[in-house]
Short mmCIF file of C-alpha atoms in Angstrom, two decimals:
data_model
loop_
_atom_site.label_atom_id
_atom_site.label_comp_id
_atom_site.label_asym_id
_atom_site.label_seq_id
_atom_site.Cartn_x
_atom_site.Cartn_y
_atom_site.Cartn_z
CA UNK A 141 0.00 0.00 0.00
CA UNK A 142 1.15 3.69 -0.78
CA UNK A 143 4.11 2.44 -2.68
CA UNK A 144 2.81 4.34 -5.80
CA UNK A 145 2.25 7.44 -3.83
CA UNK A 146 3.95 10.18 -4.72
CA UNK A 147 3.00 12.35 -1.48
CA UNK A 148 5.77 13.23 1.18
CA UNK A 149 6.03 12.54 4.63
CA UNK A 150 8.35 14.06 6.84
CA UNK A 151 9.63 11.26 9.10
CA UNK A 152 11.64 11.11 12.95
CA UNK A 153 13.34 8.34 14.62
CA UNK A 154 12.88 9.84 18.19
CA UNK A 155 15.75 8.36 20.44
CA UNK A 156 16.62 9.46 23.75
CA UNK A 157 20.37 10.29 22.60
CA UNK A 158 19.30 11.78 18.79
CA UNK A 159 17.06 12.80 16.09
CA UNK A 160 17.44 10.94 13.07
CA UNK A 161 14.82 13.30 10.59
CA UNK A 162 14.20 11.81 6.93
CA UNK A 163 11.44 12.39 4.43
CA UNK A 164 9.41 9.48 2.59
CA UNK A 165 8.02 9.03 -0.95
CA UNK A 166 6.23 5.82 -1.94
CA UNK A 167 7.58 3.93 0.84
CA UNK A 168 11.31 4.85 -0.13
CA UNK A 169 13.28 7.32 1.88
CA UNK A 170 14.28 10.39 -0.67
CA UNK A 171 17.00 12.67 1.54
CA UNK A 172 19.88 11.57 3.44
CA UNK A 173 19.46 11.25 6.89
CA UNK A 174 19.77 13.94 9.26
CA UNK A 175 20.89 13.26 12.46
CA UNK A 176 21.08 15.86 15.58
CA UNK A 177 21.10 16.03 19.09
CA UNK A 178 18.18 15.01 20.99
CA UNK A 179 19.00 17.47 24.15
CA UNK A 180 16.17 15.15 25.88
CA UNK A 181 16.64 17.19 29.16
CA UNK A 182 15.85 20.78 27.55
CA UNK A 183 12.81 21.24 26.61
CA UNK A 184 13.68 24.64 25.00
CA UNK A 185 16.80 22.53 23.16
CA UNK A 186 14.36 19.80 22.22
CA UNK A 187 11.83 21.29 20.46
CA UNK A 188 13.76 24.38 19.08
CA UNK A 189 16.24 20.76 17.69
CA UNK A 190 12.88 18.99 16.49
CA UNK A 191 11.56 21.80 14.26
CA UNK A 192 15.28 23.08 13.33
CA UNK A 193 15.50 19.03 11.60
CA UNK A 194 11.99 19.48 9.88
CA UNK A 195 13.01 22.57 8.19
CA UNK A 196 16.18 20.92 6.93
CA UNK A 197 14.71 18.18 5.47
CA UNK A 198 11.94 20.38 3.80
CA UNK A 199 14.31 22.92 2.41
CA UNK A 200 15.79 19.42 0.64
CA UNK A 201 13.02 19.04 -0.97
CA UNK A 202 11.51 19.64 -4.68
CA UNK A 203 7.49 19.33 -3.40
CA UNK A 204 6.01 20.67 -0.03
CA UNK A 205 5.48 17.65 2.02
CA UNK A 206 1.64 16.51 3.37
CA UNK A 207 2.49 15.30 6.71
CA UNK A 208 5.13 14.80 9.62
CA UNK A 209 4.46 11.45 10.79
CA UNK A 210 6.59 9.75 13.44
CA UNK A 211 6.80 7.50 16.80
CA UNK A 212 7.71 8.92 20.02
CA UNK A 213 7.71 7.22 23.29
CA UNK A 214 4.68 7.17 25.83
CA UNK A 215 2.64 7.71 28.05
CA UNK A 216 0.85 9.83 25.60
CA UNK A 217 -2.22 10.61 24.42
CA UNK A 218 -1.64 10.14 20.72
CA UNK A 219 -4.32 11.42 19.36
CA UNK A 220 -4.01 14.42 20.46
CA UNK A 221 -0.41 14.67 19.97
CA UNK A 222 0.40 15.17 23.76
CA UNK A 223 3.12 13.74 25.40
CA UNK A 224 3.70 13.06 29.07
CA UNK A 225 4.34 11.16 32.39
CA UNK A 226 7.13 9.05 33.51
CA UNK A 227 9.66 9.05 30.21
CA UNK A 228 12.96 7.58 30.88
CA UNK A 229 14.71 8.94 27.71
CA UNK A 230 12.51 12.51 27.64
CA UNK A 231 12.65 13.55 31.29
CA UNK A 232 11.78 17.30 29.82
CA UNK A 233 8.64 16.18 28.95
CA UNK A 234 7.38 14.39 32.22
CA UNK A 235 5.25 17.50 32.74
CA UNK A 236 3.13 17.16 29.78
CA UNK A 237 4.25 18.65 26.17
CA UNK A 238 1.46 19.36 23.42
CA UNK A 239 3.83 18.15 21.20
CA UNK A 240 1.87 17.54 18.06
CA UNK A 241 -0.10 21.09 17.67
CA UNK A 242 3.74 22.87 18.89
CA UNK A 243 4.81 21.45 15.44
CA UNK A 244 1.84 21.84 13.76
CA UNK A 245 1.95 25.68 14.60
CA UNK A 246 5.16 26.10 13.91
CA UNK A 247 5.30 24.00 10.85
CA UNK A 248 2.10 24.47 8.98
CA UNK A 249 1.59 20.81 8.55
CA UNK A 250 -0.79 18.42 9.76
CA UNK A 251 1.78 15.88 12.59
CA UNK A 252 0.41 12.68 13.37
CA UNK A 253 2.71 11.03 16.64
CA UNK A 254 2.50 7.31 17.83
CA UNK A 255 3.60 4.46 19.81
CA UNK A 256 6.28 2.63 17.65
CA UNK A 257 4.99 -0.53 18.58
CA UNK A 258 1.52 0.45 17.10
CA UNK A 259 3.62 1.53 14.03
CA UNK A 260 5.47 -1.25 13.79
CA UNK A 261 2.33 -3.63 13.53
CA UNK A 262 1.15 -1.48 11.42
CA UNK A 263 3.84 -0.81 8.75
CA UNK A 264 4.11 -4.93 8.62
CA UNK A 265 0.31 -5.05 8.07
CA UNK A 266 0.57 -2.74 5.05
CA UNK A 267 3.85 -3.80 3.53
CA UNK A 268 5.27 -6.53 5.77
CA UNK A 269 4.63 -10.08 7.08
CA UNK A 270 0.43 -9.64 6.41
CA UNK A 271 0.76 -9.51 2.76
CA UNK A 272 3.70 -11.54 2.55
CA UNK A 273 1.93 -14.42 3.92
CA UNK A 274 -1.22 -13.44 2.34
CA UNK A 275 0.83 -13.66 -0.87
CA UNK A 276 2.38 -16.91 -0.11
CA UNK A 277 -0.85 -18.63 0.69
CA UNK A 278 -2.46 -17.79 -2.54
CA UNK A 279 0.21 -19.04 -4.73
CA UNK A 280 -0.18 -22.37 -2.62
CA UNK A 281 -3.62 -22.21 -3.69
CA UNK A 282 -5.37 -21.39 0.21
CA UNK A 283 -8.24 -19.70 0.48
CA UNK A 284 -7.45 -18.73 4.26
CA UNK A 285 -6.31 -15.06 4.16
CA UNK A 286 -5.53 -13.14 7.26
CA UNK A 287 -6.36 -9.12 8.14
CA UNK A 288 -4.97 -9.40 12.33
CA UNK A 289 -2.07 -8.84 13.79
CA UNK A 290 0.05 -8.19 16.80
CA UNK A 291 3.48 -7.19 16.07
CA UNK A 292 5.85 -7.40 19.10
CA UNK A 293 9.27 -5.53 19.29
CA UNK A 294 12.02 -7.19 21.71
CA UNK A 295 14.84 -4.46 22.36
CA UNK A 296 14.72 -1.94 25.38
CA UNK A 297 11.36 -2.78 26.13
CA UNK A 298 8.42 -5.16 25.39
CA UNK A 299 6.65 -3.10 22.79
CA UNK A 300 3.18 -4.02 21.33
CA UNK A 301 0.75 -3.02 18.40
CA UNK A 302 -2.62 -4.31 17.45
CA UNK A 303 -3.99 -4.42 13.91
CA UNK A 304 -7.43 -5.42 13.41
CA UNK A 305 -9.13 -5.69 10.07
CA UNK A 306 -6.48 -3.88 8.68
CA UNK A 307 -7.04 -0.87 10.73
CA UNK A 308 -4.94 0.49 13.62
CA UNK A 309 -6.32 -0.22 17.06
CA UNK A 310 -5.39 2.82 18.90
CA UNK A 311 -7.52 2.27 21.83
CA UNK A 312 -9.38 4.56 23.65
CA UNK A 313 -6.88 5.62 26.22
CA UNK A 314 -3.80 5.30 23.70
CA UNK A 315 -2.72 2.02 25.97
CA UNK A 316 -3.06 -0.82 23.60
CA UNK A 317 0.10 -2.63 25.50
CA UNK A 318 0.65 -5.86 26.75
CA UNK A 319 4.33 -5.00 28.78
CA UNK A 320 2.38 -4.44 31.81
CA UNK A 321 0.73 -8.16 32.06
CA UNK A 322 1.84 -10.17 34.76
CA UNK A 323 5.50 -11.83 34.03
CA UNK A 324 4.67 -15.21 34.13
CA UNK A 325 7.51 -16.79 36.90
CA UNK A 326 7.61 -13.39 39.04
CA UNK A 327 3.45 -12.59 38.74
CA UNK A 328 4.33 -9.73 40.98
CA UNK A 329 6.54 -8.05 38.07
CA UNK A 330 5.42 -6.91 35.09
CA UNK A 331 6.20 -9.04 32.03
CA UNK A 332 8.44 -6.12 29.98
CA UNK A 333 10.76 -7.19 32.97
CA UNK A 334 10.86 -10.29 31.67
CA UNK A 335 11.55 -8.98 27.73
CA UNK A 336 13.62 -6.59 27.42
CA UNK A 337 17.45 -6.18 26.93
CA UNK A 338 17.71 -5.77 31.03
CA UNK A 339 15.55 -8.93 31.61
CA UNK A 340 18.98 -10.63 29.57
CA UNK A 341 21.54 -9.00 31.21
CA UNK A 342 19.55 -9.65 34.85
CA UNK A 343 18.45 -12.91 34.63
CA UNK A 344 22.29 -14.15 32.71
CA UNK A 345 23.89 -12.36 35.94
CA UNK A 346 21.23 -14.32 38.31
CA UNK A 347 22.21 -17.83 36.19
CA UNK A 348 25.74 -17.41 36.16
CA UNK A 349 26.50 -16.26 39.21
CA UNK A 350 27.95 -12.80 37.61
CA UNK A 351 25.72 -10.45 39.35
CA UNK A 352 27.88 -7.49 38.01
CA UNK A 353 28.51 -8.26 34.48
CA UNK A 354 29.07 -6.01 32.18
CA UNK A 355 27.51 -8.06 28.96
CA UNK A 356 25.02 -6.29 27.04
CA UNK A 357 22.55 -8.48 25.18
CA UNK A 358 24.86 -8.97 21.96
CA UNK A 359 27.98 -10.41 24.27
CA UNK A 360 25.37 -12.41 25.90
CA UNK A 361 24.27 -13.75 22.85
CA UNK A 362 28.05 -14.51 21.15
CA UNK A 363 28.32 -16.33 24.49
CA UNK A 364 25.32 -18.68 23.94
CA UNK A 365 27.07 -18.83 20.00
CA UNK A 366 30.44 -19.95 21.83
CA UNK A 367 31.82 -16.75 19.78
CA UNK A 368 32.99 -15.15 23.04
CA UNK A 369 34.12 -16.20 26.87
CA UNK A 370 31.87 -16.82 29.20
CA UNK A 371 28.51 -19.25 30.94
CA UNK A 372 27.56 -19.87 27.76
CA UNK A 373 24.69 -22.68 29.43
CA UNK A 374 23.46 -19.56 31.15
CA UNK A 375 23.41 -17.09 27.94
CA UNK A 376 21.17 -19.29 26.15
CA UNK A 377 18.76 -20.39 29.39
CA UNK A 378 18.56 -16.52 29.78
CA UNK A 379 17.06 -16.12 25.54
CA UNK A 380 15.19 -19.31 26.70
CA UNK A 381 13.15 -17.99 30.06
CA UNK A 382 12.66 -14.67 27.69
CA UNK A 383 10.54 -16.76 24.83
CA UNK A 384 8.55 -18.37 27.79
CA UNK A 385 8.39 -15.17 29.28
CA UNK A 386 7.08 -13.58 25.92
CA UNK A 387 5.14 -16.27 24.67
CA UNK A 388 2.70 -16.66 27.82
CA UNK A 389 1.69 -12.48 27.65
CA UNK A 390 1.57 -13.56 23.41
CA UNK A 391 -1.18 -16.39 24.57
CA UNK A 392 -3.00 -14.09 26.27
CA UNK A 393 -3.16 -11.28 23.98
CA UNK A 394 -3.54 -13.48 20.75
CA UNK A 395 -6.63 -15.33 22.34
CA UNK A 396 -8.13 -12.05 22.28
CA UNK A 397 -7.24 -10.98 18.83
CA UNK A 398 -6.83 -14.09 16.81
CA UNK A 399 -4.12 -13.27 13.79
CA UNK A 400 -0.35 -13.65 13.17
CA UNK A 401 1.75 -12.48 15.35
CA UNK A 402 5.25 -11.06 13.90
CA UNK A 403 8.51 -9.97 15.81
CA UNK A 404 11.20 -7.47 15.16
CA UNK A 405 13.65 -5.85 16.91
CA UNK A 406 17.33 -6.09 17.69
CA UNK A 407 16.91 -9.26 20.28
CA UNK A 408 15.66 -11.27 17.38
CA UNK A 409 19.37 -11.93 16.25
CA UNK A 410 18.81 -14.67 19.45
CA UNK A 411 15.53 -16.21 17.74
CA UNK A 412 17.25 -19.61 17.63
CA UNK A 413 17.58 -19.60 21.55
CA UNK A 414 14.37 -17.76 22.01
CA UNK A 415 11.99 -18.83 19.38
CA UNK A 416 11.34 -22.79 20.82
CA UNK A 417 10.78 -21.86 24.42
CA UNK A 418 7.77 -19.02 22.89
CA UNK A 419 6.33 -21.49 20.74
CA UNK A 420 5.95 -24.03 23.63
CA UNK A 421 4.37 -21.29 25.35
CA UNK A 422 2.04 -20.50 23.06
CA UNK A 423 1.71 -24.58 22.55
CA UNK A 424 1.79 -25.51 25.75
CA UNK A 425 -1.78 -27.14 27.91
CA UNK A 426 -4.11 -25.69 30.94
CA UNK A 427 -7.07 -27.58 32.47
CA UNK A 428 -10.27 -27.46 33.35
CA UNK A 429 -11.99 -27.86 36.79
CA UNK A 430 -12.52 -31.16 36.25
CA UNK A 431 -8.54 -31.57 35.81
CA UNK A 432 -9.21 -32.47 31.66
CA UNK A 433 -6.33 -30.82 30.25
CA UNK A 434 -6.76 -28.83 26.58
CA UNK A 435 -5.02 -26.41 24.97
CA UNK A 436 -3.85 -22.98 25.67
CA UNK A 437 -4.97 -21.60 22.62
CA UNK A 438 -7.69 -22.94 20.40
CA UNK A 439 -5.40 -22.17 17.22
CA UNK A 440 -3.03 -24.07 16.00
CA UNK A 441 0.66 -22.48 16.35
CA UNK A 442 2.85 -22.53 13.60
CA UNK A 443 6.48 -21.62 13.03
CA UNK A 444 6.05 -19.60 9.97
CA UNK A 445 10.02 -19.11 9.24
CA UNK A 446 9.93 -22.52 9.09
CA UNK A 447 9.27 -24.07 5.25
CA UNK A 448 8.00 -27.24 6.80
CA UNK A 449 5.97 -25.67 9.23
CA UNK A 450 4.31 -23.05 6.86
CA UNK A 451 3.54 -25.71 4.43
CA UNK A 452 0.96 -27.28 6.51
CA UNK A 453 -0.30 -23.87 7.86
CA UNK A 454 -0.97 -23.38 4.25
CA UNK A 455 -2.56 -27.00 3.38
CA UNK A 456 -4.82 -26.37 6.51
CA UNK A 457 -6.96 -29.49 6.89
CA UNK A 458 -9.60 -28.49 3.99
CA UNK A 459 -12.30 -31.12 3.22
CA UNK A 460 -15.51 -31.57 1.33
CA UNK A 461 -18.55 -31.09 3.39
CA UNK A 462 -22.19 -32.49 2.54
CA UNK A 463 -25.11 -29.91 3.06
CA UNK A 464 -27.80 -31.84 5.07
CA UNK A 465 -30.95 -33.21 2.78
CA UNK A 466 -28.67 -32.44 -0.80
CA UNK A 467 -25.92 -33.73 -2.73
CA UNK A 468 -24.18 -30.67 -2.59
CA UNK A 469 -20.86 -30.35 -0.58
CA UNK A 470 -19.29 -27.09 0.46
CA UNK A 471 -15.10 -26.76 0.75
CA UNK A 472 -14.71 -26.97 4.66
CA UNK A 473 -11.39 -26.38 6.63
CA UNK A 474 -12.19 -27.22 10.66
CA UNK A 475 -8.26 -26.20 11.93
CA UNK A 476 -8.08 -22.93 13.09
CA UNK A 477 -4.37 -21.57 13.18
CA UNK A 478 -2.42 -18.64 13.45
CA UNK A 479 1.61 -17.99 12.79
CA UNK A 480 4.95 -16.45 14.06
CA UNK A 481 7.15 -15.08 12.16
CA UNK A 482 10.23 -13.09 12.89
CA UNK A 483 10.50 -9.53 11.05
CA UNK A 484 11.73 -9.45 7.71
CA UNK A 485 11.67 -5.63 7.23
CA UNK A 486 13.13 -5.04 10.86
CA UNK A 487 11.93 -2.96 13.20
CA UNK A 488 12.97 0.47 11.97
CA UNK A 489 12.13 0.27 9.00
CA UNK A 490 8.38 -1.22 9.32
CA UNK A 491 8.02 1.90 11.78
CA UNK A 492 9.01 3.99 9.19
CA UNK A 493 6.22 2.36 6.69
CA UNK A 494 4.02 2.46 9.61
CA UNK A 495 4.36 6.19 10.29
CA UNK A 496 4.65 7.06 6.68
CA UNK A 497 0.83 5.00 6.17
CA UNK A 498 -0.50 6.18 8.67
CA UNK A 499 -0.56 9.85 7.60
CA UNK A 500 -1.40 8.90 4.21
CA UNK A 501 -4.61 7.28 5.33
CA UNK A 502 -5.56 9.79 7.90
CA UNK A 503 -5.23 12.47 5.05
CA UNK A 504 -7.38 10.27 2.92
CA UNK A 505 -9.88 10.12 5.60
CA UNK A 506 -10.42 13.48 5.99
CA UNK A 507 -10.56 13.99 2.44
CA UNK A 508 -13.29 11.64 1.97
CA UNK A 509 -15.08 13.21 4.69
CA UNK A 510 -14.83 16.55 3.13
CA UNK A 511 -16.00 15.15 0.23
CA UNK A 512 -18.79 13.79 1.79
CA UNK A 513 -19.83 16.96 3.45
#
């Protein structure tokens, strides 16, 4: 979607440390980067740096853009462009910043702002994993097409959008997030402590017996690969607990929602250490009262990286079914299933489509509105 579009959207990669500022054109980026100073602590410094990058990427180019469209941490109320509460990385705006119209006043262009987990769902729904299986199931001849999905991203945090029907679920409270479900060993922590870069360094410290390691998630990784010293039984029990971790707050918010669920994020370099223990999760049995014991989930899991795997997700289980009192059968497939699949745009980059989409079809929205007027 959009990748004919010649509109541009002015785009931000909104890190604690700096402001990465680029402009998009039918789902291409069409300047070179620029990349400032975030001055997270200054308000004045921040925004003054925020709309300083906008007007550098503008005067690059040709055509006056439509939109800025771009992720930036919560709590927020999205919608309305206002940002504030408890930010670790933007302690300046902890007071509450009105964010979105400040740039739209300043910049004379509509600014749409959003979770990057809600834009990273939604970038792979529109140009990522969605269509891509989509795709792959009709050249296997499947009828089964899928318009869900949760797309998780495993780096600082446990981040978390929702696409239903091929539409954004914002929620009504901008707090579509599952990081604050119960962590399934430690019920009395939240689950993101369980995900998250931290939860690897912790939990390989508590495993090894190296409380004050210095590993980040990457040396803890080349330790599970045997590519550097150190526990390496410990480096890959630590991407282990993290997949069960993961995959019991993925069971619970896939029961709900009932599509394919894709990952991204820099953590997934670990997806062979990660990936079984989450699909056992999201596998695995619970009982009844009467102790009969039935499955988690009433889909079917499947691997989707896997070529096996994916091959009988696509063959379903489809069967000719008689219609009572004729002759006539209709085609009938009884397994329900949903997939995993690890990213294959990556997690910047399916933000970027995500953020980029989303202003596109907000503009169209209000066009057709108008219209209808």
């Amino acid at each position: 979607m959009y990748r004919y579009d010649k509109r541009i959207v002015i785009t931000l990669d909104a890190g604690g440390t700096n402001f990465v500022f680029g402009a998009m054109q039918a789902n291409e980026f069409i300047v070179d980067p620029i990349t400032m100073s975030a001055s997270a602590d200054d308000l004045d410094r921040c925004l003054a740096t925020m709309v300083d990058g906008f007007r550098q990427v503008i005067s690059q180019l040709d055509e006056r853009p439509v939109a800025i469209s771009f992720a930036f941490p919560g709590p927020a109320d999205y919608a309305k462009g206002i940002i504030g509460g408890y930010l670790l990385n933007f302690p300046s705006f902890r007071n509450g910043v009105a964010l979105g119209p400040f740039l739209e006043r300043e910049l004379d262009l509509p600014v749409y702002i959003n979770n990057d987990g809600d834009l990273f769902a939604y970038g792979e729904a529109l140009c990522g994993i969605l269509p891509e299986i989509n795709a792959k199931l009709e050249a296997k001849g499947s009828p089964k097409r899928y318009k869900n999905l949760l797309g998780y991203t495993f780096g600082t945090g446990f981040g978390m959008g929702m696409v239903v029907d091929g539409a954004l679920n914002r929620g009504d409270n901008s707090c579509v997030e599952t990081y604050c479900l119960r962590h399934k060993k430690n019920p009395c922590m939240m689950v993101e402590e369980g995900v998250s870069a931290r939860a690897i360094r912790r939990v390989y410290g508590e495993l090894s017996g190296d409380r004050h390691h210095l590993f980040n998630p990457k040396e803890i990784y080349e330790i599970a690969e045997g590519e550097r010293s150190g526990d390496a039984d410990a480096a890959r029990r630590s991407f282990a607990e993290m997949g069960e971790v993961a995959g019991d707050a993925m069971a619970t918010a896939v029961t709900l929602v009932d599509g394919l669920i894709v990952i991204g994020g820099g953590i997934t370099a670990a997806r062979k250490w990660f990936m079984p223990s989450l699909l056992n999760e999201l596998r695995s049995k619970i009982s009844t009262g009467s102790g009969d014991e039935v499955d988690r989930l009433q889909m079917k899991v499947y691997n989707l990286d896997s070529h096996e795997e994916f091959s009988e997700f696509a063959n379903g289980d489809m069967r000719p079914l008689k219609i009572y009192g004729s002759d006539e059968t209709i085609a009938y497939d009884p397994q329900k299933r949903i997939g995993v699949a690890i990213s294959k745009l990556g997690a910047s980059r399916a933000i970027s489509l995500g953020a980029y989409a989303f202003a596109l079809s907000e503009l169209d929205k209000k066009e057709k509105a108008g219209e209808a007027v």
